[in-house]
mmCIF file of C-alpha atoms in Angstrom:
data_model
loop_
_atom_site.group_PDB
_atom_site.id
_atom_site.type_symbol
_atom_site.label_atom_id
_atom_site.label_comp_id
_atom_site.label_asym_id
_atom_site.label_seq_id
_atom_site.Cartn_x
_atom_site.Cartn_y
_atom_site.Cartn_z
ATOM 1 C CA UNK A 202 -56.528 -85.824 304.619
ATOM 2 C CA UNK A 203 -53.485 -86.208 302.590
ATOM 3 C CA UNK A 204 -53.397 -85.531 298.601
ATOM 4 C CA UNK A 205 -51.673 -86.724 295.689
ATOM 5 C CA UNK A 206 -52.172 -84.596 292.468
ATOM 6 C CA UNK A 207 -50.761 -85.292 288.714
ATOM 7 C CA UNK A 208 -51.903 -82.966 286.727
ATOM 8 C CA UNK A 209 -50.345 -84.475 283.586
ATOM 9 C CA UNK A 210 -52.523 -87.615 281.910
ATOM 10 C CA UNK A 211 -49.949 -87.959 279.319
ATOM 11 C CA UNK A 212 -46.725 -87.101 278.350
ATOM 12 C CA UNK A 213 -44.564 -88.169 275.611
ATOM 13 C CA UNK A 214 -40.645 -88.071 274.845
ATOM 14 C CA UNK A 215 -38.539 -88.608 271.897
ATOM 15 C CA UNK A 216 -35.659 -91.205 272.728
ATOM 16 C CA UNK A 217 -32.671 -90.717 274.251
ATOM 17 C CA UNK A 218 -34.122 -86.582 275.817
ATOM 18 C CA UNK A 219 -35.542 -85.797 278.667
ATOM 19 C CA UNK A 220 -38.605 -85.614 280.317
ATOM 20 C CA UNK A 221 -40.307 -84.444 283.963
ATOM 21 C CA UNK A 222 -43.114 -85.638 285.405
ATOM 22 C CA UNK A 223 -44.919 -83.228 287.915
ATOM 23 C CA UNK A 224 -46.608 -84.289 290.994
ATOM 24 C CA UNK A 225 -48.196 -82.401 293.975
ATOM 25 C CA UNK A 226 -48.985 -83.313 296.966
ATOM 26 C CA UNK A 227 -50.726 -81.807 300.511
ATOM 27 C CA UNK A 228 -50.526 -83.081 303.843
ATOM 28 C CA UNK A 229 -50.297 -81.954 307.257
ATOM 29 C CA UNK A 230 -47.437 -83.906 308.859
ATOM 30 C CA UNK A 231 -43.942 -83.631 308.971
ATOM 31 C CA UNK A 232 -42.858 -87.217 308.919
ATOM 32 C CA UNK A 233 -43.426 -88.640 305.297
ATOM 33 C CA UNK A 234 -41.881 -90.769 302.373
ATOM 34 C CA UNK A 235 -42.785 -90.147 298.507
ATOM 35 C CA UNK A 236 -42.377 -92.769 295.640
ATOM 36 C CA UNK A 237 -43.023 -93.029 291.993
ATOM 37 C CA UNK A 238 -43.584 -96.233 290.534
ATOM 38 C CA UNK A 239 -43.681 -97.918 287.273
ATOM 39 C CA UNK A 240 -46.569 -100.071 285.932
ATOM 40 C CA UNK A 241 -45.911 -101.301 282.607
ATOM 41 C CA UNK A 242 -48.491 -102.655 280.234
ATOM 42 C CA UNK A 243 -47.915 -105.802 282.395
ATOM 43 C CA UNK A 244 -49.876 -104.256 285.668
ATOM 44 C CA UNK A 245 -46.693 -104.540 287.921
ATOM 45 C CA UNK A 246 -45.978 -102.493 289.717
ATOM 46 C CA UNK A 247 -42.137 -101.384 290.262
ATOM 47 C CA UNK A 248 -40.858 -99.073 292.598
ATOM 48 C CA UNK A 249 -38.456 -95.771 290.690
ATOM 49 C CA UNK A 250 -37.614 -93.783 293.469
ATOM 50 C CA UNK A 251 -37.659 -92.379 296.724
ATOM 51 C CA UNK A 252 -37.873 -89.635 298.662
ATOM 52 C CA UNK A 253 -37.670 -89.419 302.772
ATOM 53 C CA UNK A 254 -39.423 -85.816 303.866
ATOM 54 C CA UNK A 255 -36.610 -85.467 305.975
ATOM 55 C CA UNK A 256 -33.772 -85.545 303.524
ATOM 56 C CA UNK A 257 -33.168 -82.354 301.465
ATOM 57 C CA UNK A 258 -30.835 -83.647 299.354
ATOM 58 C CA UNK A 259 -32.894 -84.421 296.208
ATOM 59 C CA UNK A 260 -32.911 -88.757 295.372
ATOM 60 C CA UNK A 261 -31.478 -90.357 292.176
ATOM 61 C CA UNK A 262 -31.389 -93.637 290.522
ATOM 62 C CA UNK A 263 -29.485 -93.914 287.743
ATOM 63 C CA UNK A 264 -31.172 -91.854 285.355
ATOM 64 C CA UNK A 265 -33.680 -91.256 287.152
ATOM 65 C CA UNK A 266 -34.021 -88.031 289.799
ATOM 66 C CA UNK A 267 -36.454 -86.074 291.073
ATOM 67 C CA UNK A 268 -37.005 -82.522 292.308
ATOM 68 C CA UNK A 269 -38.545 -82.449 295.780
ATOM 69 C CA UNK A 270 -39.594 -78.964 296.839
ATOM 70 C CA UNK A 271 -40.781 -79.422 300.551
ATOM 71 C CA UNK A 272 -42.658 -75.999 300.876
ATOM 72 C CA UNK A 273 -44.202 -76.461 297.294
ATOM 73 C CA UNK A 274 -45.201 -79.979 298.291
ATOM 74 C CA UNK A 275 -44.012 -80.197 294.773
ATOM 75 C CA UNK A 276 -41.963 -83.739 293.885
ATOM 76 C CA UNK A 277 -40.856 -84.239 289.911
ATOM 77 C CA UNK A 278 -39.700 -87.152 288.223
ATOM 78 C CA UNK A 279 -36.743 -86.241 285.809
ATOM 79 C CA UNK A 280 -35.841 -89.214 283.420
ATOM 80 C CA UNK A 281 -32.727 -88.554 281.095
ATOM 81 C CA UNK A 282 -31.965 -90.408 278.460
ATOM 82 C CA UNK A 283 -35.591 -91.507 277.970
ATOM 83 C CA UNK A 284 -35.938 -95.477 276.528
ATOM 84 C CA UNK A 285 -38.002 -97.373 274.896
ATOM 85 C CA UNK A 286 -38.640 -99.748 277.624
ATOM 86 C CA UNK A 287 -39.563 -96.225 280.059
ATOM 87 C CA UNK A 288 -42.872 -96.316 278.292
ATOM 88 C CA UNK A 289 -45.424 -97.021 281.304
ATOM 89 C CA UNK A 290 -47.615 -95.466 283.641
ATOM 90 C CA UNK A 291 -46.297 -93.586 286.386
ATOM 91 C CA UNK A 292 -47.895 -92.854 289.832
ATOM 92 C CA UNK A 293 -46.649 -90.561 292.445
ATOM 93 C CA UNK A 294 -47.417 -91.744 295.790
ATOM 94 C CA UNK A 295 -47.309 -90.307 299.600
ATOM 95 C CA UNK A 296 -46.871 -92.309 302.503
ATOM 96 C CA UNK A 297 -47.003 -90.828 305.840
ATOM 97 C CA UNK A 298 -45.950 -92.224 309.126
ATOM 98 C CA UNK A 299 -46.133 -95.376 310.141
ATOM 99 C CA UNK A 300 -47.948 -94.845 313.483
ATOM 100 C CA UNK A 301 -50.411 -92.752 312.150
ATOM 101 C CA UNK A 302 -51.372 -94.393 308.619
ATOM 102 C CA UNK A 303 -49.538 -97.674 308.787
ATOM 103 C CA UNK A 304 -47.962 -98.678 305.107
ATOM 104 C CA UNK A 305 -50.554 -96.691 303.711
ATOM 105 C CA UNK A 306 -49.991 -95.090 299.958
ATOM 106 C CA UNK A 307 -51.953 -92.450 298.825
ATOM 107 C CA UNK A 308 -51.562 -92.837 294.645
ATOM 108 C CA UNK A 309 -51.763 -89.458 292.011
ATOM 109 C CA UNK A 310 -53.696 -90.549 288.983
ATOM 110 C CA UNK A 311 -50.847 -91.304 287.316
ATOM 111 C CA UNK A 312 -49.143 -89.870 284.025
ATOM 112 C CA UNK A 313 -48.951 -92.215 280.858
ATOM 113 C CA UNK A 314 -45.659 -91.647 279.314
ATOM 114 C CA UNK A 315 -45.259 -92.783 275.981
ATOM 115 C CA UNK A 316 -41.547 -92.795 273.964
ATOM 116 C CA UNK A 317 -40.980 -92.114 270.759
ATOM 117 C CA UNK A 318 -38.124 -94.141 268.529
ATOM 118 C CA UNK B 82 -36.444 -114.623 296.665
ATOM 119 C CA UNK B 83 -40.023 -114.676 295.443
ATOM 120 C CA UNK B 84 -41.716 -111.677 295.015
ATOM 121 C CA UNK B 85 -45.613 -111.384 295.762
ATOM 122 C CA UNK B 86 -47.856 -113.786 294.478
ATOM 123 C CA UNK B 87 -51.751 -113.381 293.607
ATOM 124 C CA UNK B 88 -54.064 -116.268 292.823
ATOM 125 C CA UNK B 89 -56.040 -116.141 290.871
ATOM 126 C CA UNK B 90 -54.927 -113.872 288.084
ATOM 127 C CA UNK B 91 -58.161 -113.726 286.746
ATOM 128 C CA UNK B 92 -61.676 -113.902 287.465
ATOM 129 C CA UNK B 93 -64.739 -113.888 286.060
ATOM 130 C CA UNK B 94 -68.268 -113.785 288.627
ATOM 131 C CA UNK B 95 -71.921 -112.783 288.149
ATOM 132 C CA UNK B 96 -73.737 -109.960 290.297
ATOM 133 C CA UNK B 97 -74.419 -111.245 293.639
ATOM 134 C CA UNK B 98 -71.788 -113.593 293.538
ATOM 135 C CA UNK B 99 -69.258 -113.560 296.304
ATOM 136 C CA UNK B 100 -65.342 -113.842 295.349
ATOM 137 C CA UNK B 101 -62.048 -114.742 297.461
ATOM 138 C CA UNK B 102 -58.257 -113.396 296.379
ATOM 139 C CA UNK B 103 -55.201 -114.961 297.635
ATOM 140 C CA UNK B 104 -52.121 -112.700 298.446
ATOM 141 C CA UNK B 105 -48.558 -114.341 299.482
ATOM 142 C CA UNK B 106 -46.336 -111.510 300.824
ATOM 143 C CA UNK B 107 -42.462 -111.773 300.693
ATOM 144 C CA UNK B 108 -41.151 -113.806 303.352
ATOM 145 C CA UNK B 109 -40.533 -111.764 306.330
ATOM 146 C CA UNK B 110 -42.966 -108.761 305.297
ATOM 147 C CA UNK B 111 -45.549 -108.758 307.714
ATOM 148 C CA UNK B 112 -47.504 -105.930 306.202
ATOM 149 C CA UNK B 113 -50.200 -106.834 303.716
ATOM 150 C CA UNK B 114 -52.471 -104.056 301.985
ATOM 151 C CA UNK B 115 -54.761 -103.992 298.738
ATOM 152 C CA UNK B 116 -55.696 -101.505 296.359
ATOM 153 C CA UNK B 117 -58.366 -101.513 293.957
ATOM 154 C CA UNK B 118 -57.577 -100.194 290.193
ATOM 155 C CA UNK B 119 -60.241 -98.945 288.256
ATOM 156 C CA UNK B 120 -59.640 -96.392 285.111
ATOM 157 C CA UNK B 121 -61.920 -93.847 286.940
ATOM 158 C CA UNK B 122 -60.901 -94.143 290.235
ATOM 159 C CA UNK B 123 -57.298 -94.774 289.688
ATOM 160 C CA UNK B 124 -55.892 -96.826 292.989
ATOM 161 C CA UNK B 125 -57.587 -96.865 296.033
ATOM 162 C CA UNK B 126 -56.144 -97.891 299.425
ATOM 163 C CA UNK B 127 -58.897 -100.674 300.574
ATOM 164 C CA UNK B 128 -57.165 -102.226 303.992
ATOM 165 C CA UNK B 129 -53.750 -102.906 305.419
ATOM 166 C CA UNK B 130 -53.064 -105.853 307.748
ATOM 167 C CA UNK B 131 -49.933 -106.082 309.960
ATOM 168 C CA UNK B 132 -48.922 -109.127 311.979
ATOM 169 C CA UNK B 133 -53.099 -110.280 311.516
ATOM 170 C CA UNK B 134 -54.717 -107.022 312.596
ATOM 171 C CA UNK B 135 -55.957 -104.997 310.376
ATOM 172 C CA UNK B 136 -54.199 -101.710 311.085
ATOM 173 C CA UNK B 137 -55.742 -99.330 308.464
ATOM 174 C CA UNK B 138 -59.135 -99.229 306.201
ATOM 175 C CA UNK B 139 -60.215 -97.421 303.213
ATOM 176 C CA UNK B 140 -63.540 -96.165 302.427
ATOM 177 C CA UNK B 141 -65.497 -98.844 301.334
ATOM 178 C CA UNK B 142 -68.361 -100.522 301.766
ATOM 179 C CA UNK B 143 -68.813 -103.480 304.142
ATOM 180 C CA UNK B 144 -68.652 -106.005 301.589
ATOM 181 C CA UNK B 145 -65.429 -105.727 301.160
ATOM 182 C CA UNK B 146 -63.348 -107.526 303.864
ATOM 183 C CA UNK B 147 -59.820 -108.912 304.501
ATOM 184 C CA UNK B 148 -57.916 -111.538 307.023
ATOM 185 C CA UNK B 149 -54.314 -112.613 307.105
ATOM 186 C CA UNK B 150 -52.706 -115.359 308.592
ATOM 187 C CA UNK B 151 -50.266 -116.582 310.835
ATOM 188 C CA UNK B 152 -48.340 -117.161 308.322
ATOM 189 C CA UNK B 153 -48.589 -113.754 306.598
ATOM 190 C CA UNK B 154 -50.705 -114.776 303.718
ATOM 191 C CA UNK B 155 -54.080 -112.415 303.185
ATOM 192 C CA UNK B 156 -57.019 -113.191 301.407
ATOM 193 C CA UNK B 157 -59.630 -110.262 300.846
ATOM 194 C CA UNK B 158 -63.738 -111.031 300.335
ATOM 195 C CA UNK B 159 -66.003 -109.161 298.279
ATOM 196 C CA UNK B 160 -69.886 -110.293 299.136
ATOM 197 C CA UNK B 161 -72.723 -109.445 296.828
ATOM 198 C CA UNK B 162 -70.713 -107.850 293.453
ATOM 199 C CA UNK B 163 -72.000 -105.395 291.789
ATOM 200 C CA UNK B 164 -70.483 -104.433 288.442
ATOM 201 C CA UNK B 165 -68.865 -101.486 289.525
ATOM 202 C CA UNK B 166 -66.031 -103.798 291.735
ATOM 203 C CA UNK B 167 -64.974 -105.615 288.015
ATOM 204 C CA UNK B 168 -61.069 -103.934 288.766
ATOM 205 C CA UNK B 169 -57.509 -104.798 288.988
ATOM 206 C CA UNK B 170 -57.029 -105.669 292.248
ATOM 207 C CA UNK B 171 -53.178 -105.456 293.836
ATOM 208 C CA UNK B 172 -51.888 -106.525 297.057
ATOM 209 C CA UNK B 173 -48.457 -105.263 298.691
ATOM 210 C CA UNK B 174 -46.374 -106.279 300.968
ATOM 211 C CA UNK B 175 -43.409 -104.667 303.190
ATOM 212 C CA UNK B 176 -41.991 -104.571 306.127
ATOM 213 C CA UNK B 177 -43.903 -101.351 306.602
ATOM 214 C CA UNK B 178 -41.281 -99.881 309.968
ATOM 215 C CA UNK B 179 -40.316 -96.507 310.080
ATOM 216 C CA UNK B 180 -36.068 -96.949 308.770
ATOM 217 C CA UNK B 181 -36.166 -95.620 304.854
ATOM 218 C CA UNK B 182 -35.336 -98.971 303.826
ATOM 219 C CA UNK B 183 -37.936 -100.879 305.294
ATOM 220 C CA UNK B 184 -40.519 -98.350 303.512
ATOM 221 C CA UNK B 185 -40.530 -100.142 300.329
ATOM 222 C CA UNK B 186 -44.039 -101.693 299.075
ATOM 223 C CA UNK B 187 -43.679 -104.550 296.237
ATOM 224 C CA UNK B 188 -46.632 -105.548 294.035
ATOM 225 C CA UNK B 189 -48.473 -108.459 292.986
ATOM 226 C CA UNK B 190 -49.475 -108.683 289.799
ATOM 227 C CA UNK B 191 -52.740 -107.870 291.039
ATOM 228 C CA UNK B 192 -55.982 -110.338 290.374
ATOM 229 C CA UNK B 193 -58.256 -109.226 287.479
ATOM 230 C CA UNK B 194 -61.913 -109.390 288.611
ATOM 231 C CA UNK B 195 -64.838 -109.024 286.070
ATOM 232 C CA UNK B 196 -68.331 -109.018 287.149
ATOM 233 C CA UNK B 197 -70.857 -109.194 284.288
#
């Protein structure tokens, strides 16, 4: 069975710096997509980023980018130029394919990131 | 274009009780799952339905259960509460193929259940 592991509960970042978020993950399959979202004190959930298995080239959005290490099963969330409005909660999640587990997501237990003015 | 709508937002229902969530998908997103939010648990994967069949299933108990319509629209059940389902409850929807793009899950704003 597939994995999702954040070993960080919180985090916190002064304004304007940076910050990574870890996230591990273990499967067995080959064909898989990794997110992180964003669920502000509102409870919505909002997709960041992501990641196709397949790609090696390393996704960004703006100021946000992650590291994905494919034989680590390792997959960071780097956000530069923290704000105030990137305080949230932030899961890493693992879907695998779609003929095997359907739209499936497998959540991490998230990281509460907190930014300081 | 409207995003994914829960009803009701909030809920309040005694042990025993039995309780019915609403979940409009996206138009065109045929995929419908729902997780259940607790602060212990995190979020748990509870069932996915695709084009009305349920096409994956978490691990829980038999009280809860889950339809969707012709139309798209899923409703899940929970039979006999017990305090341990008060959660956050969120429902997704995507087009849930295999092209990157159509990989995407959006969120409700998930139904808040409390059972006292």
């Amino acid at each position: 069975a597939q994995t999702v592991t954040q070993s960080q509960p919180e985090m916190s970042v002064q304004e304007a710096e940076t910050v990574t978020l870890s996230c591990t993950y273990d499967t067995s399959e080959s064909d898989y997509y990794l997110f992180w979202y964003k669920q502000p004190p509102s409870r919505q959930m909002i997709l960041v980023i992501r990641q196709e298995a397949y790609k090696q080239q390393n996704a960004t959005e703006n100021r946000f980018s992650v590291n994905f290490q494919k034989a680590a099963k390792s997959f960071s969330l780097k956000i530069s130029d923290s704000q105030l409005g990137d305080a949230a909660m932030y899961f890493c999640a693992y879907r695998g394919s779609i003929y095997n587990q359907g739209g499936k997501l497998i959540f991490g237990q998230g990281t509460e990131l907190s930014v300081k003015p | 274009k409207a995003g994914v709508t829960q009803t009701p937002r909030y809920l309040i229902k005694t042990r025993g009780q039995q309780v019915t969530l609403s979940c409009s998908p996206i138009s065109g997103h045929r995929s419908v799952s729902w997780y259940q939010q607790t602060p212990g648990q995190g979020l748990q994967f509870l069932f996915e339905y695709f084009s009305e069949t349920q096409r994956n299933k978490g691990n829980f108990p038999g009280r809860f259960s889950g339809r969707q319509f012709s139309n798209s629209r899923s409703e899940m059940n929970v039979s006999t509460l017990e305090l341990g389902d008060s959660a956050l409850y969120l429902c997704a929807s995507s087009l849930a193929g295999q092209h990157p793009l159509s990989t995407e899950a959006f969120f409700g704003q998930g139904t808040r259940l409390t059972v006292v």
